[in-house]
C-alpha positions as a printed Julia matrix, in Angstrom:
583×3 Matrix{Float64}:
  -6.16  71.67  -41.31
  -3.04  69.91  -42.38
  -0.87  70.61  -45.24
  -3.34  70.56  -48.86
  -0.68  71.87  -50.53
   0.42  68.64  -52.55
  -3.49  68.07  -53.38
  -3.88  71.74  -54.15
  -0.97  72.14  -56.31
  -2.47  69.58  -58.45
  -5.51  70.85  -58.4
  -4.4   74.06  -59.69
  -2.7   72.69  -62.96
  -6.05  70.27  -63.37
  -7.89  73.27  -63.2
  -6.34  75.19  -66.15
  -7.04  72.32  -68.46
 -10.23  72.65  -70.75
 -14.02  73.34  -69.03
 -17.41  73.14  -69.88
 -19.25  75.92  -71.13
 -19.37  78.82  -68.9
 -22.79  79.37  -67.64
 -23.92  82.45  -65.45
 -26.9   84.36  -64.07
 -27.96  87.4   -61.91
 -25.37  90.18  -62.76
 -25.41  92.87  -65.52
 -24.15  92.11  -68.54
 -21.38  94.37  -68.16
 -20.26  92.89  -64.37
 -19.85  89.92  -66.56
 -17.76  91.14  -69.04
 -15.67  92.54  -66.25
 -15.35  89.44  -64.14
 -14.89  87.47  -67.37
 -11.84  89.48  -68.63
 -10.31  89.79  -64.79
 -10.64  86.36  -64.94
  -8.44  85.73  -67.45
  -6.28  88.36  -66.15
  -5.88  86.12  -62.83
  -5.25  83.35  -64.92
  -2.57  84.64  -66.42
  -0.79  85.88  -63.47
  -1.46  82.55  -62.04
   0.7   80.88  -65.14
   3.5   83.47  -64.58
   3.67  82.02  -60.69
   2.56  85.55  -59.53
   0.06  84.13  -56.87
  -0.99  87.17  -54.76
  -1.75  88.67  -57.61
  -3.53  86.03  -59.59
  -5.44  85.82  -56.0
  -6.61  89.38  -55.78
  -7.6   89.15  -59.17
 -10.27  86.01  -58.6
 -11.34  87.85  -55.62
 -12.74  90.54  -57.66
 -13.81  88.52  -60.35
 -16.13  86.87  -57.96
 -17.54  89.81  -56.28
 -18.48  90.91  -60.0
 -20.0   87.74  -60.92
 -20.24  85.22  -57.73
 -22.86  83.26  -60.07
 -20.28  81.87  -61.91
 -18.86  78.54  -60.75
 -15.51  78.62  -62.82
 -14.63  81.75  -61.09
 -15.59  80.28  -57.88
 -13.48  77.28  -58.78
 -10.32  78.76  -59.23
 -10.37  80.55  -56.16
 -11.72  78.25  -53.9
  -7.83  76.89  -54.16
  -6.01  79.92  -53.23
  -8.58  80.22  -50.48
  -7.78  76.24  -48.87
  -4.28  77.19  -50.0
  -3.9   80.34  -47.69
  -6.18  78.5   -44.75
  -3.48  78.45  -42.61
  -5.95  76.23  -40.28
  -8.69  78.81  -40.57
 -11.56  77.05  -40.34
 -14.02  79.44  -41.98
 -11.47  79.83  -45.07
 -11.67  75.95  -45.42
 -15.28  76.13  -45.28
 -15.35  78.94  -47.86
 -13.39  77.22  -50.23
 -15.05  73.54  -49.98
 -18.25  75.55  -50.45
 -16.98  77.16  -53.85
 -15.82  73.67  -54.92
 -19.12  72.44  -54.03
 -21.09  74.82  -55.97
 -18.77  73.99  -59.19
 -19.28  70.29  -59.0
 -22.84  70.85  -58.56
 -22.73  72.61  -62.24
 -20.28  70.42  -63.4
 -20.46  66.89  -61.96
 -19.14  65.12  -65.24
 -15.78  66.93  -64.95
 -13.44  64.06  -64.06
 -10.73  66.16  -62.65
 -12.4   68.22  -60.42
 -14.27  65.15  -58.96
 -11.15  63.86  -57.98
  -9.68  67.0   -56.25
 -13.21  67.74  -54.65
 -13.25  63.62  -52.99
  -9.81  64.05  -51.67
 -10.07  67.12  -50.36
 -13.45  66.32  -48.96
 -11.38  63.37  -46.87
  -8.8   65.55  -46.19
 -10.98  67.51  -44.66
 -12.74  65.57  -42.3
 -16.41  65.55  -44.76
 -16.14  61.7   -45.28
 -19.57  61.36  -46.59
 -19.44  63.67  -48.9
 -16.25  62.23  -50.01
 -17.67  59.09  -50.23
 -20.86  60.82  -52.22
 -18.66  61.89  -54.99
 -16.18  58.64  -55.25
 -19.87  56.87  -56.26
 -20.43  59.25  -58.57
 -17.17  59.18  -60.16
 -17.49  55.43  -60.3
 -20.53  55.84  -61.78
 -19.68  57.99  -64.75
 -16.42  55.87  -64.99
 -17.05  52.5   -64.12
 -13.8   50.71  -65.26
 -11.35  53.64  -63.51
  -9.37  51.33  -61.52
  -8.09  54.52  -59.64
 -11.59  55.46  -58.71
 -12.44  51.88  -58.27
  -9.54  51.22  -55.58
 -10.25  55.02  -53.96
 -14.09  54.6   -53.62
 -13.6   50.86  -52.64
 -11.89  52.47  -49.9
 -14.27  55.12  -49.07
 -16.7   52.64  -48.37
 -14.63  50.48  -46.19
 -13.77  53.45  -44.37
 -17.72  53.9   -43.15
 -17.58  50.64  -41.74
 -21.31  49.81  -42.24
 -21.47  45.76  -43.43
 -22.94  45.97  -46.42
 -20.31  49.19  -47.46
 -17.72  46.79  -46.5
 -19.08  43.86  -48.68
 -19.48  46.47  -51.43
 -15.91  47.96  -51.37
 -14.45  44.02  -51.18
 -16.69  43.24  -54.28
 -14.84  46.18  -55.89
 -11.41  44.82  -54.7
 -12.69  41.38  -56.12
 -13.01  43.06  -59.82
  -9.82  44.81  -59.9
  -7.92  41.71  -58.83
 -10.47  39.52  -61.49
  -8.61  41.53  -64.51
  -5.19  42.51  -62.67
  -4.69  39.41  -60.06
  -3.65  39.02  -56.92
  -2.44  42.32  -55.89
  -0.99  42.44  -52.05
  -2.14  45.9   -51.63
  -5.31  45.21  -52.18
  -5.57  41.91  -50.03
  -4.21  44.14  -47.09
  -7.42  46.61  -47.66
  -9.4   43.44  -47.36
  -8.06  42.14  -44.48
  -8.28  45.51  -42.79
 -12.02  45.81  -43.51
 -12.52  42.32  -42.25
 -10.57  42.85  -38.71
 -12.11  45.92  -38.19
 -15.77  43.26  -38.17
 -14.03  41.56  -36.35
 -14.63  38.7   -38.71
 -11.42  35.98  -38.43
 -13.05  33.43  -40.71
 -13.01  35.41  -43.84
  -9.48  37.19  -43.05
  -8.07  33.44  -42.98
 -10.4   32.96  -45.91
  -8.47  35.42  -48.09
  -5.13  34.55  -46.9
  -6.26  31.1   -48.27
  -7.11  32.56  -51.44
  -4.01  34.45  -52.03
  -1.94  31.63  -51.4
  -3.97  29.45  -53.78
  -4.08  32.23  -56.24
   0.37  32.21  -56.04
   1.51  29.44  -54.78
   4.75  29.41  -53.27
   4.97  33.16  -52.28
   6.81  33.31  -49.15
   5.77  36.48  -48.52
   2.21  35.54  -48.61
   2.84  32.36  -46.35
   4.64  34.57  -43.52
   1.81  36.76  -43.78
  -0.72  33.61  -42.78
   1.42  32.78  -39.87
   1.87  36.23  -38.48
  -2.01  36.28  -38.86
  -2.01  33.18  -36.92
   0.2   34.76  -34.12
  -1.88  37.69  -33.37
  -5.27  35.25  -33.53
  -3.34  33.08  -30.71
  -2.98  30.54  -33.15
   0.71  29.65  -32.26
   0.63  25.82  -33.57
  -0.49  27.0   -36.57
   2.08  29.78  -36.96
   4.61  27.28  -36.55
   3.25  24.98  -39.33
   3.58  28.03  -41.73
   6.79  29.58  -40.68
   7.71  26.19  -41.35
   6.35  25.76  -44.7
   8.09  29.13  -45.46
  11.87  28.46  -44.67
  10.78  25.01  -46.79
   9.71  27.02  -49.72
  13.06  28.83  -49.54
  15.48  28.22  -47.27
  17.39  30.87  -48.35
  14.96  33.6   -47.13
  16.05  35.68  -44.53
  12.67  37.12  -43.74
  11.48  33.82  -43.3
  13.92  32.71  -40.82
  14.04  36.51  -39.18
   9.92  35.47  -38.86
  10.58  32.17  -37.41
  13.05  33.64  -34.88
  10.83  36.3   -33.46
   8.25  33.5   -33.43
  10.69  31.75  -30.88
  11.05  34.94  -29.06
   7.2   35.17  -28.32
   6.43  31.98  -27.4
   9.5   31.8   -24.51
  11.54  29.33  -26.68
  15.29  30.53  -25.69
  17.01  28.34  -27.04
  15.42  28.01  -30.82
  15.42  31.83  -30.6
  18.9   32.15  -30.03
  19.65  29.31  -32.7
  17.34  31.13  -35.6
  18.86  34.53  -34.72
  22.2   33.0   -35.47
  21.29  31.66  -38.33
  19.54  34.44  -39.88
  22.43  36.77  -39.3
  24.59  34.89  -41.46
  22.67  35.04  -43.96
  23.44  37.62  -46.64
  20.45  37.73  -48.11
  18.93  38.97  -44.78
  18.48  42.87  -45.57
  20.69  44.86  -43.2
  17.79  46.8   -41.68
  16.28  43.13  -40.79
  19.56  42.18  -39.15
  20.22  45.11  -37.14
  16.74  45.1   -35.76
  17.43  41.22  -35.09
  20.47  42.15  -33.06
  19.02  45.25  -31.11
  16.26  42.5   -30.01
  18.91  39.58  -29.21
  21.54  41.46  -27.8
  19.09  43.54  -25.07
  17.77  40.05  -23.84
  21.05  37.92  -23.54
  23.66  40.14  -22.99
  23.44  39.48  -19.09
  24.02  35.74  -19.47
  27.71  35.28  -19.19
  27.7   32.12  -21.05
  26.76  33.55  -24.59
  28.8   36.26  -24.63
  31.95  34.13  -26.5
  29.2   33.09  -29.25
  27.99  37.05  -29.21
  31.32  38.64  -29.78
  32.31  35.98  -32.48
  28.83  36.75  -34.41
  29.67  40.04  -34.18
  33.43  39.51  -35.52
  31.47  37.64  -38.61
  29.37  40.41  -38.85
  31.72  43.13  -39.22
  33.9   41.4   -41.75
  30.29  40.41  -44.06
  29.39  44.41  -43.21
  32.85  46.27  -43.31
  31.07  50.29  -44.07
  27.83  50.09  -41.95
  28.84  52.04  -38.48
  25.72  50.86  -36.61
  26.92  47.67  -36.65
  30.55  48.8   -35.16
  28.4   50.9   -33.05
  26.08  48.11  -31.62
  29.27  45.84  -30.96
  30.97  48.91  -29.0
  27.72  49.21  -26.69
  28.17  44.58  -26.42
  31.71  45.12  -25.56
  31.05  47.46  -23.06
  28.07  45.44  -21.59
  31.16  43.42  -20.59
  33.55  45.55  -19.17
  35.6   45.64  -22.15
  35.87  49.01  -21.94
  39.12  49.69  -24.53
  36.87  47.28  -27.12
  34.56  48.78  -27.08
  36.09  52.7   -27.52
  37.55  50.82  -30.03
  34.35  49.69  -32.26
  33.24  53.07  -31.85
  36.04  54.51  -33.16
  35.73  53.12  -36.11
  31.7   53.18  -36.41
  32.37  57.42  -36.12
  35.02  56.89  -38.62
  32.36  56.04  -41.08
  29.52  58.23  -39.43
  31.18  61.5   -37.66
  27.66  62.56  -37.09
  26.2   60.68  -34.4
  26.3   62.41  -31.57
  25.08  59.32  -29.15
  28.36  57.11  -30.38
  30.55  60.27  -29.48
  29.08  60.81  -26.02
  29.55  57.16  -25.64
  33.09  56.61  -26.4
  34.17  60.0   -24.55
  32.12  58.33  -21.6
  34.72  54.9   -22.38
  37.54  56.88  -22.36
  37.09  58.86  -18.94
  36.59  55.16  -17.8
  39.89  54.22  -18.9
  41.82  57.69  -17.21
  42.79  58.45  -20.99
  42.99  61.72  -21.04
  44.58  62.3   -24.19
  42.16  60.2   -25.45
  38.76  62.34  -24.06
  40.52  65.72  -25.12
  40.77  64.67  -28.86
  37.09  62.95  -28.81
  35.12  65.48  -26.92
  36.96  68.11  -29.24
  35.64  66.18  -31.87
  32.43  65.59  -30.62
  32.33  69.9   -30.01
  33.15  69.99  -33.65
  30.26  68.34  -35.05
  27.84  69.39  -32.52
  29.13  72.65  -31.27
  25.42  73.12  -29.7
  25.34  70.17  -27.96
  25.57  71.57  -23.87
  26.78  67.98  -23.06
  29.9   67.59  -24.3
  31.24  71.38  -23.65
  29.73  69.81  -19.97
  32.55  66.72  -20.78
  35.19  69.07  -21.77
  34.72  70.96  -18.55
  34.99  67.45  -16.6
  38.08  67.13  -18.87
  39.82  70.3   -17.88
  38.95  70.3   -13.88
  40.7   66.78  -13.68
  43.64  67.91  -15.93
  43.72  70.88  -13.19
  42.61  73.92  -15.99
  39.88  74.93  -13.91
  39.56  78.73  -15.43
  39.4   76.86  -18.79
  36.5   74.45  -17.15
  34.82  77.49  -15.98
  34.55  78.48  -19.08
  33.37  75.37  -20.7
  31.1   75.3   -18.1
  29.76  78.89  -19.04
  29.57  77.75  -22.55
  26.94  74.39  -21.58
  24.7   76.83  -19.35
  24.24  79.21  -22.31
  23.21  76.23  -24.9
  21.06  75.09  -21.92
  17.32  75.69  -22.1
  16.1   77.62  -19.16
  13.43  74.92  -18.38
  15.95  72.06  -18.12
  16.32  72.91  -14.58
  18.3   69.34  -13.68
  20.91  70.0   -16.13
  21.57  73.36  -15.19
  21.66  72.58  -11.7
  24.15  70.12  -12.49
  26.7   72.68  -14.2
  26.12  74.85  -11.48
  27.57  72.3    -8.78
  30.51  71.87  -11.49
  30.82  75.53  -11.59
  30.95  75.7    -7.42
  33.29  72.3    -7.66
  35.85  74.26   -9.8
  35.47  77.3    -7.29
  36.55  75.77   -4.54
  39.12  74.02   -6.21
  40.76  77.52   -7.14
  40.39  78.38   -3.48
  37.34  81.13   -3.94
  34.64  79.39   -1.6
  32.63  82.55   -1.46
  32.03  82.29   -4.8
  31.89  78.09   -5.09
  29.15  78.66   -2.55
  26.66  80.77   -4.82
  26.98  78.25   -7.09
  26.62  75.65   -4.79
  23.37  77.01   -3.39
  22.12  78.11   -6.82
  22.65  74.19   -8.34
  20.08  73.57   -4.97
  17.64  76.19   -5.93
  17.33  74.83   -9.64
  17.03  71.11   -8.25
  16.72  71.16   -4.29
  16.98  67.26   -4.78
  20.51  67.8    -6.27
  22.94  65.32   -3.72
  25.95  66.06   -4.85
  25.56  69.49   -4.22
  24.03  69.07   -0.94
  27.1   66.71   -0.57
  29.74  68.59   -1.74
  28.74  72.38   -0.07
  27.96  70.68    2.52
  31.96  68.75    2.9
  33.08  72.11    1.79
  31.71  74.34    4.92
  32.72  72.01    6.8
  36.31  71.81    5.72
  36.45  75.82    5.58
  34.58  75.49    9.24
  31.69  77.48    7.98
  28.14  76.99    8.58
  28.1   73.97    9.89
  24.1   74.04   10.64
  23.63  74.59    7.59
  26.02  71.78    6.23
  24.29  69.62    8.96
  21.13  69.95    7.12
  21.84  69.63    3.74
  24.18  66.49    4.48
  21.51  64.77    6.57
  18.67  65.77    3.49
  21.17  63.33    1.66
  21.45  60.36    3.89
  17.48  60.82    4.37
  17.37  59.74    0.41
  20.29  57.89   -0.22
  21.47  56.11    3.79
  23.71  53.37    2.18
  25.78  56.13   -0.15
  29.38  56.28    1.59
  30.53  59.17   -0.26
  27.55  61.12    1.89
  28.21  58.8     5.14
  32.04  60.22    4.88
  30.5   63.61    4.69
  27.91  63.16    7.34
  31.05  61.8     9.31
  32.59  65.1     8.84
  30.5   67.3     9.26
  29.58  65.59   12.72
  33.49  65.8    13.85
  33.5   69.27   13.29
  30.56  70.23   15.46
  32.7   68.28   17.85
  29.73  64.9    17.96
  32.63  63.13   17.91
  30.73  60.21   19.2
  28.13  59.63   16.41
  30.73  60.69   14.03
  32.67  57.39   14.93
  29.52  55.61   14.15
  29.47  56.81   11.13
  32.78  56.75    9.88
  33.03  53.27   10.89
  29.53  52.47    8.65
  30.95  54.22    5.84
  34.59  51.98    6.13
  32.33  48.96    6.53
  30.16  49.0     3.68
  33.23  50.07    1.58
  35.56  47.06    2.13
  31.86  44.97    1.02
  30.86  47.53   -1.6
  34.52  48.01   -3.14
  36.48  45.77   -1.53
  38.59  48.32    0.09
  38.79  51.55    1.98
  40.39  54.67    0.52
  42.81  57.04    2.22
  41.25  59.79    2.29
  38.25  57.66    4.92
  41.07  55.96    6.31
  42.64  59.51    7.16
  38.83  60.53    8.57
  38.11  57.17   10.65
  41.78  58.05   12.38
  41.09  61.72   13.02
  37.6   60.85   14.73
  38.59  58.13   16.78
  41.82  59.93   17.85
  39.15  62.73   19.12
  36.81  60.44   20.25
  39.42  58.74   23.01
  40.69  55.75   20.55
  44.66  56.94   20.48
  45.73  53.68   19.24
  42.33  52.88   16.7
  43.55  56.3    14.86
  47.16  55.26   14.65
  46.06  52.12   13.26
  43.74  54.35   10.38
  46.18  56.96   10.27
  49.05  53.87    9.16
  47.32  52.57    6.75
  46.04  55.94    4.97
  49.45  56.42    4.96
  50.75  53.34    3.0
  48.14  54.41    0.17
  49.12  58.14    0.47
  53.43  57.81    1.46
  53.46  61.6     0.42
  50.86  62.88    2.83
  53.19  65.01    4.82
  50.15  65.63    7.24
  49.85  61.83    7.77
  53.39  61.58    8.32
  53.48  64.12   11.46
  50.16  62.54   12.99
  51.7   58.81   12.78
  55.29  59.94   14.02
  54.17  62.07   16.72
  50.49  59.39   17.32
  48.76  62.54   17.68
  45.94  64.52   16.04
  47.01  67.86   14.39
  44.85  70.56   13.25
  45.13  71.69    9.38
């Protein structure tokens, strides 16, 4: 069972109010005066908050006199109370509440606490059994009116349904028009499946306050999900007439642009409603979370875009979400130090949002700021000094600032806030772990990592990739670097990173042929992929060609690896002597 304790707690002080006259049968006379004064005994330990005690206390009162239902009464809470999901406990408990009620059905309060826990429960009849009753004995309750009214939508038999709507109909006769109530209607009425009267009672509504925009946005959204888009229009319409001022109104009329494929009036509405400042905030970010994932791809808006969100900022100066959404815009567009910048100042106003700090340390690695990613991702560590990810950044930090042993240790840090289940992650630090090995020149140990990062996620390319470029640079096992690297270029054949791998891990098993295949893929699809081809596959594509009978095709590679590397001293003995030397 979910949580009675709300509706118990109530219950409880209801419960100490005045009663009926106590009425009992079957034990002595002296069991009775027992139970009676251990009764009150439990009573008052209840009213000095000492409920274990008050409980034991009712617990022997009833075994002295289980006749009486007062008795029975006040424990059946303590027993739902202490439930805990027991089934039989619930059961015990409803049954003591049931036997009181059936003694005492005129007592209001217990009535009430015996329906709602009866729903509560799951025992809607019965709950709906002793709403009527209540109703009964107090016909002009509007609380019971509205809660059995309810109760008998809720069975969804017709003529319960016209019943609770009649009810509805007499509240609303002496209080009017109450939304609340028109929703219960209208919820009755779809669940019928009966469109006529829900458009009926809109009508009503309307008549009943005339010039409600609410109510009139309400018809037209009724009209949307009944496919009745010309319509919808007419009343959106007749809304932003009624007030043109309303930002839910307009905010309504925009999304109805959205649905029916209308770019252009959509994008014109959103504008408008955004400027509007009696748009609620909550309205206007959802508006621009909509607006800005469908247009930021077209080129051609993003001018109007950035100048909303200019206007936006300055008409919302404290609300970081805003500053926040603009960052994720800017960089959309490859505006990169923008963006860092918007969310530098949404994290200004809300340090603790750990998404906007991943995202701007992610900006500034972009940017090669260094400085920059040390001070957020410290930051970032500060406020979330469980988060795995960032002590994962700060490692990325430190083994491109050349502080491995301090990226080791960040690294150490990440795996012990990592779950043991979140086998991708960890197989992730584990291949930074091996990266930062080998970098300190211990490829014994980069290689446990390497293959443990493959044994957490055998699907992990980069490590495939990089143990497998690393055996073959330290001439290990190259049979084993064959297969990993080729379990790579099985998945991911246009990669070049794993082509320049595959390339040399062919060259050093001496295939010098099908490494010149390769290598001369890889420098192809990088002059079309990046529109250039970096040394260090320049200095590759000249080694295998030199070995593969091409003397003059790896001076050519080897001259121009060296005009993007001049202080390659290796490059500088292989062009000046057009030869291949060994490392």
């Amino acid at each position: 069972m979910k949580n009675l304790l709300l509706i118990i707690a109530a219950a409880i002080a209801l419960s100490l109010s005045a009663r009926p006259a106590r009425k009992a049968a079957g034990p002595s006379e002296a069991d009775r005066a027992k139970a009676d004064y251990i009764y009150l005994e439990a009573l008052r330990a209840l009213g000095n908050d000492d409920r274990a005690a008050g409980f034991e206390l009712l617990r022997r009162a009833h075994e002295l006199n289980p006749a009486d239902p007062e008795i029975g009464l006040e424990l059946a809470l303590p027993y739902l109370q202490l439930s805990g999901g027991d089934d039989s406990l619930v059961a015990k408990g409803m049954g003591l509440l049931r036997n009181y009620r059936a003694h005492n059905p005129a007592d209001y309060y217990s009535g009430v606490q015996y329906a709602l826990l009866s729903a509560r429960t799951g025992d809607l009849p019965e709950a709906l059994r002793t709403w009527g009753l209540l109703h009964r004995l107090n016909p002009t309750n509007e609380a019971v009116m509205a809660r059995y009214a309810d109760a008998l939508g809720q069975s969804g038999a017709t003529d319960s349904v016209a019943k609770a709507i009649g009810i509805y109909d007499s509240i609303e006769a002496v209080n009017g028009p109450d939304m609340q109530l028109t929703a219960q209607k209208l919820k009755f009425y779809y669940a019928q499946n009966d469109t006529a009267a829900i458009f009926n009672e809109m009508s009503r509504l309307r008549e009943a306050v005339p010039g409600n925009v609410e109510n009139i946005i309400m018809t037209a959204d009724l009209c949307m999900m009944f496919g009745k888009q010309d319509e919808a229009l007419g009343y959106y319409n007749e809304a932003i007439a009624t007030d043109s001022t309303n930002g839910h109104a307009v905010y309504a009329r925009a999304n109805y642009f959205k649905e029916t494929g209308d770019t252009v009036s959509y994008g014109r509405e959103v504008m408008r409603a955004l400027r509007m400042e009696k748009l609620e905030l909550p309205d206007k970010l959802s508006i621009l979370h909509g607006y800005v994932s469908t247009v930021y791809n077209d080129s051609t808006l993003q001018p109007t875009l950035r100048n909303l969100f200019e206007e936006l900022v300055v008409m919302h100066p404290g609300e970081a979400e805003i500053h926040n959404l603009y960052g994720r815009f800017l960089a959309s567009t490859k505006d990169v130090r923008g963006a860092a910048e918007q969310f530098e100042i949404g994290l200004g106003l809300e340090p603790d949002d750990a998404e906007a700090w991943d995202l701007l340390v992610r900006l500034y690695f972009m940017d090669d700021d260094y400085p920059k990613v040390e001070k957020a991702v410290g930051n970032a560590i500060h406020y979330f000094p469980d988060n795995a990810e960032f002590h994962s950044m700060q490692a990325m930090l430190y083994a491109l600032t050349d502080r491995r042993e301090q990226a080791l240790a960040a690294i150490d840090t990440a795996i012990t806030l990592t779950a043991p289940t979140e086998t991708i992650k960890l197989s992730e630090l584990y291949t930074q772990k091996g990266d930062n090995f080998y970098a300190l020149e211990r490829p014994d140990s980069a290689f446990v990592y390497y293959e443990k990062a493959i044994l957490y996620n055998p699907d992990n390319f980069l490590a495939l990739n990089n143990a497998a470029y690393h055996l073959a640079e330290s001439n290990g096992d190259l049979d084993k670097a064959l297969e990993w690297i080729e379990k790579v270029i099985e998945n991911t054949p246009e990669q070049t990173t794993a082509l320049d791998t595959y390339a040399w891990v062919l060259f050093k098993r001496k295939d010098y042929a099908k490494a010149r295949e390769i290598i001369d893929r890889v420098m192809e699809l990088d002059a079309e992929q990046e529109g250039e081809v970096s040394e260090e596959v320049l200095h590759h594509a000249g080694d295998i060609h030199f070995m593969d009978g091409d003397p003059a095709g790896a001076l050519k590679f080897w001259r121009e690896a060296l005009e993007l590397a001049p202080d390659n001293d290796l490059l500088k003995r292989k062009v000046k002597n057009k030869s291949y030397y060994y490392e």
